[in-house]
Coordinates of C-alpha atoms and ligand atoms in Angstrom, one line a residue:
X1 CA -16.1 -3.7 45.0
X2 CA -16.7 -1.5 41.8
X3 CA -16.9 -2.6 37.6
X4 CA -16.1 0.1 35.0
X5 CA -15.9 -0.1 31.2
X6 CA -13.9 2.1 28.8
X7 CA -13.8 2.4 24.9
X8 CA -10.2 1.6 23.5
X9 CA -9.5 0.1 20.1
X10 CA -7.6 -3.0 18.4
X11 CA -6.0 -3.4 14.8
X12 CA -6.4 -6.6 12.7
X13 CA -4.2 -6.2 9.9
X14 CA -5.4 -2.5 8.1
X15 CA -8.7 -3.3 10.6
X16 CA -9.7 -1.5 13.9
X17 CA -12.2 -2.8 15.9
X18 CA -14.0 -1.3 18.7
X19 CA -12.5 -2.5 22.0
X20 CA -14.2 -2.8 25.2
X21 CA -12.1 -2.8 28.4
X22 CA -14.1 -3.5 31.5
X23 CA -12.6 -3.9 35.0
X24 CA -14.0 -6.0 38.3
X25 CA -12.5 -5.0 41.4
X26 CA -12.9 -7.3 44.3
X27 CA -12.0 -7.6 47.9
X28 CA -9.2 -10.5 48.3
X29 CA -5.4 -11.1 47.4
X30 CA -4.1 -8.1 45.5
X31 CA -3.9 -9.5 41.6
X32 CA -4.1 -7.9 38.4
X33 CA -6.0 -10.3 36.1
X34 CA -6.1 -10.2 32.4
X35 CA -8.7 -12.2 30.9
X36 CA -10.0 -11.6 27.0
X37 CA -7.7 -13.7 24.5
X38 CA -4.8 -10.9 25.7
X39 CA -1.7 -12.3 24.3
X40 CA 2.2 -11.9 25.7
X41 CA 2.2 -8.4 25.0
X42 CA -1.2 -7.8 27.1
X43 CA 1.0 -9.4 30.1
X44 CA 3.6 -7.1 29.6
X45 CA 1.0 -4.0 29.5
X46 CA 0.7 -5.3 33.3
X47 CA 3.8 -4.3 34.6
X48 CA 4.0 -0.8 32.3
X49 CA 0.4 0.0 33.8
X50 CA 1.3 -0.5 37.2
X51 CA 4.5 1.6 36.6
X52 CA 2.5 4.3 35.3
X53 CA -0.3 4.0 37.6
X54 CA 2.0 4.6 40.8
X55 CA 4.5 7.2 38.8
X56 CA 1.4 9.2 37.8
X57 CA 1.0 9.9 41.7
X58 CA -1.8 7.6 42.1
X59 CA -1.9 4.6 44.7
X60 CA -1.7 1.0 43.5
X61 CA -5.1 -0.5 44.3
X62 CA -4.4 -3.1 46.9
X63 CA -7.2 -5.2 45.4
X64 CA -8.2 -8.5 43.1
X65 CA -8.5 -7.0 39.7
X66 CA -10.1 -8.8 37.1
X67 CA -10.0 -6.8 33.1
X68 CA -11.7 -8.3 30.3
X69 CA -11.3 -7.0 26.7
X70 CA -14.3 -7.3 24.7
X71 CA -15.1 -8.9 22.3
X72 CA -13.1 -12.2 23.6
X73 CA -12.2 -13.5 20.3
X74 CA -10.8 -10.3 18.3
X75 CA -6.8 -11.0 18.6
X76 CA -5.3 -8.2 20.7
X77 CA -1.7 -7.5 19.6
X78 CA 0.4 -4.3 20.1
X79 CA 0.6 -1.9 23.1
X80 CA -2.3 0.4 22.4
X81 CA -4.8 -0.6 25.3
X82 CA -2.3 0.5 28.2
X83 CA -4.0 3.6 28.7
X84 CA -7.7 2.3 28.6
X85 CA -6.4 -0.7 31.3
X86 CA -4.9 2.1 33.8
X87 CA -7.7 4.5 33.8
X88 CA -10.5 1.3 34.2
X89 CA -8.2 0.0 36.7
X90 CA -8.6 3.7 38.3
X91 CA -11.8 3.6 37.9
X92 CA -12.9 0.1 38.7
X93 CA -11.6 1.4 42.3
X94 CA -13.2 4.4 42.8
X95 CA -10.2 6.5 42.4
X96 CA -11.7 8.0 39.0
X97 CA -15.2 8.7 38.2
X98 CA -15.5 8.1 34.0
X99 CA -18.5 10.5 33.8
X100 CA -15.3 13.1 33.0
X101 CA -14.1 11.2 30.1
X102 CA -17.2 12.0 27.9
X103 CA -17.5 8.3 26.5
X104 CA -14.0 9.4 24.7
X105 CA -12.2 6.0 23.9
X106 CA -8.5 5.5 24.6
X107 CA -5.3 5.0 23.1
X108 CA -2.0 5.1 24.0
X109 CA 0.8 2.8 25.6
X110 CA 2.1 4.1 29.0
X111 CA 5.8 4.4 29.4
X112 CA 7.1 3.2 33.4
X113 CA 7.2 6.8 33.8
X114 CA 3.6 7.9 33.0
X115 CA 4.6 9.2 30.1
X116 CA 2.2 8.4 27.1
X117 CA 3.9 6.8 24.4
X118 CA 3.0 7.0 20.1
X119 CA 1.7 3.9 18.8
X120 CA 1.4 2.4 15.4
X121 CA -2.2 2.6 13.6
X122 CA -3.6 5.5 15.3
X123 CA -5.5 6.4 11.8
X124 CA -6.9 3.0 11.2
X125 CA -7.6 2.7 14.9
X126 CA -9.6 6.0 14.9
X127 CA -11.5 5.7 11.8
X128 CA -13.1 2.3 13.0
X129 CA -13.7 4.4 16.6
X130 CA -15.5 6.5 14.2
X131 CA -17.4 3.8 12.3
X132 CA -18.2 2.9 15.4
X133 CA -19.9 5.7 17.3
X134 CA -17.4 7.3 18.5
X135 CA -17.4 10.5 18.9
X136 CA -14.3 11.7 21.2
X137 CA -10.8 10.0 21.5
X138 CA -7.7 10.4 23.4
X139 CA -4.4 9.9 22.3
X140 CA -0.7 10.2 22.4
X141 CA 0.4 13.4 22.0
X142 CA 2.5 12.2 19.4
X143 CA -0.2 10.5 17.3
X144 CA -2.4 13.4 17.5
X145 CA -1.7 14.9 14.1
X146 CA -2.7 11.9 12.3
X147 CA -5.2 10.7 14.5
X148 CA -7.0 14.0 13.3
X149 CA -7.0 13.1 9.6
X150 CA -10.0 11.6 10.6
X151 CA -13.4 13.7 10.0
X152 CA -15.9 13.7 12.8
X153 CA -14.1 12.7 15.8
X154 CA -12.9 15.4 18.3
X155 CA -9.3 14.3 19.0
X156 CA -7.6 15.2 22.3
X157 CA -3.5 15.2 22.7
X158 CA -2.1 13.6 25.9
X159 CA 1.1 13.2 26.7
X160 CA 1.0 11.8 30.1
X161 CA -1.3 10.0 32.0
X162 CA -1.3 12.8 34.9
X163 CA -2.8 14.8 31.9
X164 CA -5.5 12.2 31.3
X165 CA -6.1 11.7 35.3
X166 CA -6.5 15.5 35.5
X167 CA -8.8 15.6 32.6
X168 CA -11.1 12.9 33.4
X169 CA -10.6 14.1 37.2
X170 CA -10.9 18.1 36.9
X171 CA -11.9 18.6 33.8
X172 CA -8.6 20.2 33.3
X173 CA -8.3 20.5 29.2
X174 CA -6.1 18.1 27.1
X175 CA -4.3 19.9 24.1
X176 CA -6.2 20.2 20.6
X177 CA -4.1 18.2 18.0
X178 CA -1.5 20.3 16.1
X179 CA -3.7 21.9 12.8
X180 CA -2.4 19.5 9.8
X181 CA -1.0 21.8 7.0
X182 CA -3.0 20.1 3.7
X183 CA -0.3 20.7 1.9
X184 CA 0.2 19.2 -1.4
X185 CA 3.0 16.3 -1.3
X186 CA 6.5 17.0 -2.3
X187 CA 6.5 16.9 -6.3
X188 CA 8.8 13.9 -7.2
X189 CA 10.8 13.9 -10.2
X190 CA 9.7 14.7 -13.4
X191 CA 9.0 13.1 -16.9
X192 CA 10.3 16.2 -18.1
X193 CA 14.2 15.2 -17.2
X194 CA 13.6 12.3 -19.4
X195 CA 15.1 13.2 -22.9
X196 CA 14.4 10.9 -25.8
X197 CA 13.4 7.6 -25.3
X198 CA 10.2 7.9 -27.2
X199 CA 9.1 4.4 -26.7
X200 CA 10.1 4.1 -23.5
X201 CA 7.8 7.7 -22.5
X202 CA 5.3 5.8 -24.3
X203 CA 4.8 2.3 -23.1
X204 CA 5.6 4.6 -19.6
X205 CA 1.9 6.4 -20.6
X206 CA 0.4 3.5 -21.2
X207 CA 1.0 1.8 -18.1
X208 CA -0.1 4.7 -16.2
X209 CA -3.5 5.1 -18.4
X210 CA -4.2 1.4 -18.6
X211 CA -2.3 0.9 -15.2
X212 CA -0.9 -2.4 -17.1
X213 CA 2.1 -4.2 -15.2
X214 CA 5.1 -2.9 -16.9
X215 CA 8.7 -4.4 -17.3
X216 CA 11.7 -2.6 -18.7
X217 CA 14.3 -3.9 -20.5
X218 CA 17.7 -2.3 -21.4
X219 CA 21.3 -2.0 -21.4
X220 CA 22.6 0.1 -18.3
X221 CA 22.3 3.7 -18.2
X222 CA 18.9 3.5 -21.0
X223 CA 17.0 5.4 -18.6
X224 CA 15.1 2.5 -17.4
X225 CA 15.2 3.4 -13.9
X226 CA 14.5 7.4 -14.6
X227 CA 11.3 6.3 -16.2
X228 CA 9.8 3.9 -13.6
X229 CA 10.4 6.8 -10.8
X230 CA 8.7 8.7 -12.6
X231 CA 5.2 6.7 -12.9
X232 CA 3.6 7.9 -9.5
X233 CA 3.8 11.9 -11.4
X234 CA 1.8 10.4 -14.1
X235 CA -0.5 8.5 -11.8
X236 CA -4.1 10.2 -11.0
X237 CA -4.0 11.4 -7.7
X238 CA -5.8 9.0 -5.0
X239 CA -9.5 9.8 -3.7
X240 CA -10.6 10.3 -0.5
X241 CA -11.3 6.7 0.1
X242 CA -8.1 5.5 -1.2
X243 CA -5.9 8.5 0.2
X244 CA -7.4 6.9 3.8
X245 CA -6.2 3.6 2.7
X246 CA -3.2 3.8 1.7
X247 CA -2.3 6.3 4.7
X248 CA -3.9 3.9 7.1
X249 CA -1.4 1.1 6.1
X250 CA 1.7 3.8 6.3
X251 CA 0.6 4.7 9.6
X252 CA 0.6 0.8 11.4
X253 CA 4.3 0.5 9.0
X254 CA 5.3 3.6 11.2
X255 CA 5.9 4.9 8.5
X256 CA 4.4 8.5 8.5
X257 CA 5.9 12.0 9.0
X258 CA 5.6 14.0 12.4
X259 CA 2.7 16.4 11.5
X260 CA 1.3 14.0 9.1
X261 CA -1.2 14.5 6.1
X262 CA -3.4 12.4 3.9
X263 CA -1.3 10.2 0.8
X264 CA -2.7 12.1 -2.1
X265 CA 0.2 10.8 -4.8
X266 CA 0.4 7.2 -5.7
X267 CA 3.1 5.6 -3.4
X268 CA 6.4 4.4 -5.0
X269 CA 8.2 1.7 -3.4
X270 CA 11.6 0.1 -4.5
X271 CA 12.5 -2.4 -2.3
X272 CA 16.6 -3.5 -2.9
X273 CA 16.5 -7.1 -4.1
X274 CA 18.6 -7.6 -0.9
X275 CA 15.7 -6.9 1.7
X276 CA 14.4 -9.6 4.3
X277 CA 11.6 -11.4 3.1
X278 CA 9.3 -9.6 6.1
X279 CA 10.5 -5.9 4.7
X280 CA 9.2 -6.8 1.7
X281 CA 5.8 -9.1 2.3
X282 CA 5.0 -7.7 6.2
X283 CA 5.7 -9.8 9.7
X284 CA 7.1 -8.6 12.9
X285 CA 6.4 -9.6 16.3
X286 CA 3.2 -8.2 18.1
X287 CA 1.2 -6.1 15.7
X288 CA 2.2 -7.1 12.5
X289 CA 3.9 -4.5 9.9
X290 CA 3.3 -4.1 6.6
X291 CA 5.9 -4.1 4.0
X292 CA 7.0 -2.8 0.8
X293 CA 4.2 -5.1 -1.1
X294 CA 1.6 -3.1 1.3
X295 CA 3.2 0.5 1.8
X296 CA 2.9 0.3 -2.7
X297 CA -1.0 -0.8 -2.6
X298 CA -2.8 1.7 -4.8
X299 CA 0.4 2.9 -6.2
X300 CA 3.6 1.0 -8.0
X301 CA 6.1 -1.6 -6.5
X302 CA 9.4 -1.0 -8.6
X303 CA 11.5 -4.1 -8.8
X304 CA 14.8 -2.4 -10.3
X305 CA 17.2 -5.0 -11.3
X306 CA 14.5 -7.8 -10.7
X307 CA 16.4 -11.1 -11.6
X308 CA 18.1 -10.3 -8.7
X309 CA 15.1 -11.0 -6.4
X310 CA 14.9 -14.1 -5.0
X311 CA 12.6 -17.1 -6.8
X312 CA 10.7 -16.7 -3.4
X313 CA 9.7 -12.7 -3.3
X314 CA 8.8 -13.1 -7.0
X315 CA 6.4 -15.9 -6.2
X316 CA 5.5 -13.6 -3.5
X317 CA 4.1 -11.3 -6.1
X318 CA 1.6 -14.1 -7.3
X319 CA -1.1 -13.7 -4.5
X320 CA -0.8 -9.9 -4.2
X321 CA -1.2 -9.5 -8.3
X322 CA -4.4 -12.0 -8.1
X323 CA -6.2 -10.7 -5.4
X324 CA -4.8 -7.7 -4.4
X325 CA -3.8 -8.9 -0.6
X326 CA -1.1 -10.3 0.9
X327 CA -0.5 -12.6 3.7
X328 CA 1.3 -12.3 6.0
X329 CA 2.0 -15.9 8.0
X330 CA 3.7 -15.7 11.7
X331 CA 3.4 -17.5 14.8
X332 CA 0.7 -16.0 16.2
X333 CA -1.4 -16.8 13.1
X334 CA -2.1 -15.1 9.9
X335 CA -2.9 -11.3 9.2
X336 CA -3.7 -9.8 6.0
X337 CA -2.7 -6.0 3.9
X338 CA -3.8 -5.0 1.1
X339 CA -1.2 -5.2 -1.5
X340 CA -3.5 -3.8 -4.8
X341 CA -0.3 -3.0 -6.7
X342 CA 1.0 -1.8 -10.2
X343 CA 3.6 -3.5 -10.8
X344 CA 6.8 -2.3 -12.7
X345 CA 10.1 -4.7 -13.0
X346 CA 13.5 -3.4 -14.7
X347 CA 16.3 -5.9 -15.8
X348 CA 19.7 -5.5 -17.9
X349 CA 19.7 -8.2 -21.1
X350 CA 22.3 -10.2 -18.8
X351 CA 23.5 -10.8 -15.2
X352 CA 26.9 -9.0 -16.0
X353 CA 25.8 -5.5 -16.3
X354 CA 27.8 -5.0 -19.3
X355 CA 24.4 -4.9 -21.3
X356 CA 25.4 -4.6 -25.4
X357 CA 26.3 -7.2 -27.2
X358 CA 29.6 -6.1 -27.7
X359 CA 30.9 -5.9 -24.3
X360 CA 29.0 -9.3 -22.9
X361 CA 31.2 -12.2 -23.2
X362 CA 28.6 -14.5 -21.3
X363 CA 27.4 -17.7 -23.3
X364 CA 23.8 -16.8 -24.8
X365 CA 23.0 -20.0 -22.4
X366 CA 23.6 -17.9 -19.3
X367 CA 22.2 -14.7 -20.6
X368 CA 18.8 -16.1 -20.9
X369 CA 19.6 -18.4 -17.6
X370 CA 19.7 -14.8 -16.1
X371 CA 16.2 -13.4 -17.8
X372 CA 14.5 -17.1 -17.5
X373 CA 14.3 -16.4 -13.4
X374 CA 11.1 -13.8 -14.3
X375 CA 9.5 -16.3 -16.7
X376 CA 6.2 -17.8 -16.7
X377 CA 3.4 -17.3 -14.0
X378 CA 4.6 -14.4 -13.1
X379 CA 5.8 -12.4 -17.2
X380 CA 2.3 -13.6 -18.0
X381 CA 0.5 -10.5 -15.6
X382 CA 2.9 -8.3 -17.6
X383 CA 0.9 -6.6 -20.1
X384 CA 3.7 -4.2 -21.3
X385 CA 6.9 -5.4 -22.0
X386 CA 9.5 -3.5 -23.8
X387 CA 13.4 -3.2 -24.7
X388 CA 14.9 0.1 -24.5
X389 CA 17.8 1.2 -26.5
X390 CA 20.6 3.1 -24.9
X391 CA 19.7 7.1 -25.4
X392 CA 21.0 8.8 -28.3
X393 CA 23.9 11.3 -28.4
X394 CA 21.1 13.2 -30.6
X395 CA 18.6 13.1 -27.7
X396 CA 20.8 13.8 -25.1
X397 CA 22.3 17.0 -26.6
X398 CA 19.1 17.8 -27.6
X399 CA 16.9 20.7 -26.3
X400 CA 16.7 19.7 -22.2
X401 CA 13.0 21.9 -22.4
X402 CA 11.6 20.3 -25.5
X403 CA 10.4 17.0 -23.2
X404 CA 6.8 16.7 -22.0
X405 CA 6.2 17.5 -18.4
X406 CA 4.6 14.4 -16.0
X407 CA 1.8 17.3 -15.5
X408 CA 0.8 17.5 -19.6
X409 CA 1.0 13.6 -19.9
X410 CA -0.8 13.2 -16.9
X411 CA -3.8 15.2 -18.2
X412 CA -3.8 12.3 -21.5
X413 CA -3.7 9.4 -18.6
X414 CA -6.8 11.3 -16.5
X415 CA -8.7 11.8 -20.3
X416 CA -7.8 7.9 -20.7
X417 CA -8.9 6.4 -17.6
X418 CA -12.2 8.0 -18.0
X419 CA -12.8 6.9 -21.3
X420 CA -12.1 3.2 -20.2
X421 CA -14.4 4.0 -16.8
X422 CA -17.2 4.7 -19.1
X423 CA -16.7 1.7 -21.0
X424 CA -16.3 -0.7 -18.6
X425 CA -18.9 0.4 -16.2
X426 CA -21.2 -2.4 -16.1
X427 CA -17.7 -4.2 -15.2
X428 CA -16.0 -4.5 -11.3
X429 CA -13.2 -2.7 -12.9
X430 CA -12.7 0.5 -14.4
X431 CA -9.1 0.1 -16.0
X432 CA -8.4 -2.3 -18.7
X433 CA -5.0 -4.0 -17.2
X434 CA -7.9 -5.6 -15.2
X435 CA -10.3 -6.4 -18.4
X436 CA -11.5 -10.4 -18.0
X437 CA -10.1 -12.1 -21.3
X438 CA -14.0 -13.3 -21.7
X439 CA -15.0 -9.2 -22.0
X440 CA -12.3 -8.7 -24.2
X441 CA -13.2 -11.5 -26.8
X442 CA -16.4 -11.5 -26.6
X443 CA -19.5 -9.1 -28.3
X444 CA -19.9 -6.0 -27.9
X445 CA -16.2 -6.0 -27.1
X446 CA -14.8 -8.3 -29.6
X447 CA -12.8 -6.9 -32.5
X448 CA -13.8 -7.0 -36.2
X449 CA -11.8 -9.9 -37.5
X450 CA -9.5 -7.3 -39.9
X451 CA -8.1 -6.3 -36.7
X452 CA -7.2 -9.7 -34.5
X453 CA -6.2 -11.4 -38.0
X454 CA -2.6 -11.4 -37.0
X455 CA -2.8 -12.3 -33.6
X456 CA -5.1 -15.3 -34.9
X457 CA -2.3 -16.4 -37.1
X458 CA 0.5 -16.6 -34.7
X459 CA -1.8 -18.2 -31.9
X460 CA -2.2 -21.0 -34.8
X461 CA 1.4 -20.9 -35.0
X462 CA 1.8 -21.2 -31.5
X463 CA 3.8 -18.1 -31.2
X464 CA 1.4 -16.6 -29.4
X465 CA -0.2 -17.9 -26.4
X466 CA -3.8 -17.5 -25.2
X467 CA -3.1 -15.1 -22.4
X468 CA -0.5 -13.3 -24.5
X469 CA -3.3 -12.7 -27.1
X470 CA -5.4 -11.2 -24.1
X471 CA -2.5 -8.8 -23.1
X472 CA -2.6 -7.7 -26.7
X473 CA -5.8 -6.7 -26.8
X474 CA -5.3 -5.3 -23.0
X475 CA -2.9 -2.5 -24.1
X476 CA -4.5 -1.8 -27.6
X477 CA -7.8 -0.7 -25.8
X478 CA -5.3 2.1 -23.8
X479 CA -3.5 3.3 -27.0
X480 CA -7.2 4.2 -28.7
X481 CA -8.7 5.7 -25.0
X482 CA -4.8 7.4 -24.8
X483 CA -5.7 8.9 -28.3
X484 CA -9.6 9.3 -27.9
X485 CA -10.7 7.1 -30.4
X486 CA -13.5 4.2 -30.0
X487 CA -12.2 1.2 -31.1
X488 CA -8.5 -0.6 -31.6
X489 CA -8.2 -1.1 -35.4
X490 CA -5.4 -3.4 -36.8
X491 CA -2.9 -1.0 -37.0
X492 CA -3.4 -0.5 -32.7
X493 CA -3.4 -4.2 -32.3
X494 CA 0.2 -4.3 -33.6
X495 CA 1.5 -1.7 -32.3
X496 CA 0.1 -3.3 -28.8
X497 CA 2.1 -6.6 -30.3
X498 CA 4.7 -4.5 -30.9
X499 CA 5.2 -3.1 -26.9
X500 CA 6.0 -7.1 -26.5
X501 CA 9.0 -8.6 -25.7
X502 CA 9.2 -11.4 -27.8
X503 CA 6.3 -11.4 -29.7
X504 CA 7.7 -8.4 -31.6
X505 CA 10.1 -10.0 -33.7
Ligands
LIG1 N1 16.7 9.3 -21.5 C1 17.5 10.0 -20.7 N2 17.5 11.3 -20.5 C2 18.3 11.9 -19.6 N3 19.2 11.3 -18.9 C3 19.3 10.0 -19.0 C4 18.5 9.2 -19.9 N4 18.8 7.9 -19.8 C5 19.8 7.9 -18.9 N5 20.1 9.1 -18.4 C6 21.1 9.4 -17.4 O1 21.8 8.2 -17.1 C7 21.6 7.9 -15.7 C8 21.3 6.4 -15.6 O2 20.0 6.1 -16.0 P1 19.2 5.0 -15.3 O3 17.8 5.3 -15.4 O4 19.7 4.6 -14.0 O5 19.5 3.8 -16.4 P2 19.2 2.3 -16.2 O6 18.3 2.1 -15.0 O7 18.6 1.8 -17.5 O8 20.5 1.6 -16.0 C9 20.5 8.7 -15.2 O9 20.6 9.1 -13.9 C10 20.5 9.9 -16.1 O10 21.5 10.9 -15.6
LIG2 MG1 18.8 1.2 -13.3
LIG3 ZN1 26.9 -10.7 -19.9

């Protein structure tokens, strides 16, 4: 007869919730009972525990077990709990008193061999331990790094579950985690190697000051993707909050280094218009992984070539670019990332790659057939959308160290976004890409008539459409904050029409 309870934790999408295992042991026909909502990889943790249990050097309680995870209707996925289920099974049975564990909670999955094993989400798992209450955790060895990313919580390193017997047992010490470097991330490429391509530079600034979606149009080799990889080193680094975020989601993709550290620069992520739709939205069997749309939230998604992408990952792009989350749908029901992403798309004039006019033999039918797949719902989030022309031989033999660094333009974008902060403060956003058409046409925001006169005309002419005219005035509130001045005058608005496909000729 004997009941023990230990602390252990369970992810939800980016969530961790607190985890309560508890164990009955009774007299009767040796059974190992899982009860809890535990799905098929809970059953599996049955035979791993028991492996572990009896290669750790402890003897397999010949006795009815009953475990219960707490609370009964939080989905349990993954192989996280292992280590809480062997040492409540251990204790349930006398063979382990838990007043040596400190009220620490557990993580880990046990290998057959009683090794501890690294699982995926350790630094979402420990910061909900944290919200929590808790104040002490255990896990693997391998996870340790990142599990101490974490403030407050004193982190212990196991690598076996001999260690953790010994520990709880003896009070023989498990291993501090390995001190994380904080290290400033590898410096990607800079805006510096771009030569020429004024506009391009430009509509580049604007989209990191307004963080406007941005698309990128071009013959081949115009630099278009140079400029997109080169966003993130123009981005304002993420806060302490976000940094958390974003290396949360990286951490249940798998997705972080050995001795991790916090995601201080803006992810980039350019999925190949060839990748599964699961790599690029999230899925997987047991606990789900995010992908590309979630590993870029708070930073860009680069579609590079994007006609290429199939109709259904653009229309993936939808949900993500409304609300900021993505779905991900699988058989075990849905789970949700965050997907809050700046969007940046790159396409050639036509499907042949041949790109000027001269070289392209294609009927004008199939050129636009080709540019037609990213129309509507999906052009119409695009704020900024401009045509680059190839680089000049003038440019390119040009002074290589007369270019702008990414660090002096980035100082312009920091200047912008806290002019636009201040303005829209009353607002539930602080950037303009995210400015409510309403706000934008409306007192004290509205622009003296002089100003909107030509976008009124063409929205009469029906060359302009509603949400277009919104765009407009989107991208002509970050050229004034990019330049420090109060208010777009006429001569912005245009040259906002102007960084328009379409609407500039
Ligand atoms: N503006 C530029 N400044 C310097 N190099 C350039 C520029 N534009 C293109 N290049 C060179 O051409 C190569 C191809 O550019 P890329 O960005 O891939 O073009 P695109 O994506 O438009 O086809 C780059 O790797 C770079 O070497
Ligand atoms: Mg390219
Ligand atoms: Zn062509």
């Amino acid at each position: 007869m004997g009941y023990a309870r230990v602390r252990a934790v369970g992810l939800v999408g980016l969530e961790g919730h607190a985890v309560t295992v508890e164990a009955h042991v009774a007299a009767g026909l040796p059974a190992l009972v899982l009860s809890g909502l535990p799905d098929t990889s809970l059953n599996e943790a049955r035979d791993r525990v028991r492996a572990a249990i009896v290669n750790a050097g402890e003897k397999w309680p010949q006795r009815r077990i009953t475990i219960n995870l707490l609370p009964a209707e939080l989905p349990k996925r993954g192989s996280g709990f292992d280590l809480a289920l062997a040492v409540v099974i251990l204790a349930g049975t006398g063979m382990l008193n838990l007043g040596g564990l400190g009220g620490a909670a557990l993580i880990g999955e046990l290998g057959l061999d009683g090794q501890v094993r690294p699982v995926r989400g350790v630094l979402p798992m420990v910061l909900a331990a944290a919200q929590s209450g808790v104040r002490r955790i255990i896990v693997p060895a391998e996870n340790a790094a990142e599990a101490s990313l974490v403030p407050g919580v004193q982190v212990r390193a196991a690598a076996t579950l001999r260690q953790v017997i010994e520990f709880v047992r003896a009070s023989v010490p498990l291993p501090d985690p390995p001190t994380v470097s904080d290290i400033e991330d590898a410096a990607g490429p800079d805006l510096s190697d771009v030569l020429g391509q004024e506009r391009g530079r430009f509509a580049l600034e604007l989209a990191a000051a307004g963080q406007h979606h941005l698309a990128l149009f071009g013959p081949p080799g115009a630099g278009k993707t140079m400029l997109a990889q080169r966003l993130p080193s123009i981005l304002p680094p993420l806060d302490d909050a976000a940094a958390l975020e974003v290396t949360a989601v990286h951490s249940i993709a798998g997705a972080l280094p050995p001795v991790p550290q916090l995601i201080r620069r803006p992810p980039f992520q350019a999925p190949h218009h060839t990748a599964s739709g699961p790599a690029l939205v999230g899925g997987g069997t047991g606990l789900a992984r995010p992908g590309s749309l979630s590993l870029a939230h708070l930073g860009v998604l680069f579609l590079d070539e994007a006609p290429h992408f199939g109709v259904s990952v653009l229309n993936a792009l939808r949900q993500p670019l409304e609300d900021g989350w993505v779905t991900v749908a699988r058989s075990q029901g849905c789970t949700r990332f965050p997907a809050r992403i700046q969007l940046v798309l790159a396409a050639n004039p036509c499907a042949c790659g041949t790109g000027n006019d001269v070289s392209c033999t294609c009927s004008s039918v199939a050129r636009r057939t080709y540019l037609n797949r990213l129309s509507g719902p999906l052009m119409d989030r695009i704020d900024l959308q401009v045509t680059l022309k190839p680089v000049g031989a003038a440019a390119l033999l040009g002074q290589p160290d007369s270019q702008e660094s990414s660090a002096q333009v980035l100082q312009r974008v920091i200047a912008a976004r806290q002019a636009a902060a201040e303005r829209w403060a009353g607002q539930e956003y602080s950037v303009n890409a995210r400015a409510t058409g309403a706000v934008l046409r409306c007192p004290p925001f509205r622009l003296p008539r002089v100003a909107t006169a030509e976008l009124a005309k063409r929205l009469d002419r029906g060359t302009l459409s509603a949400r277009g005219y919104d765009r407009v005035l989107r991208v002509a509130w970050t050229i004034v904050d990019l330049d420090g001045r109060i208010t777009p005058d006429k001569d912005d608005v245009s040259e906002a029409l102007d960084l328009r496909m379409g609407e500039a000729a």
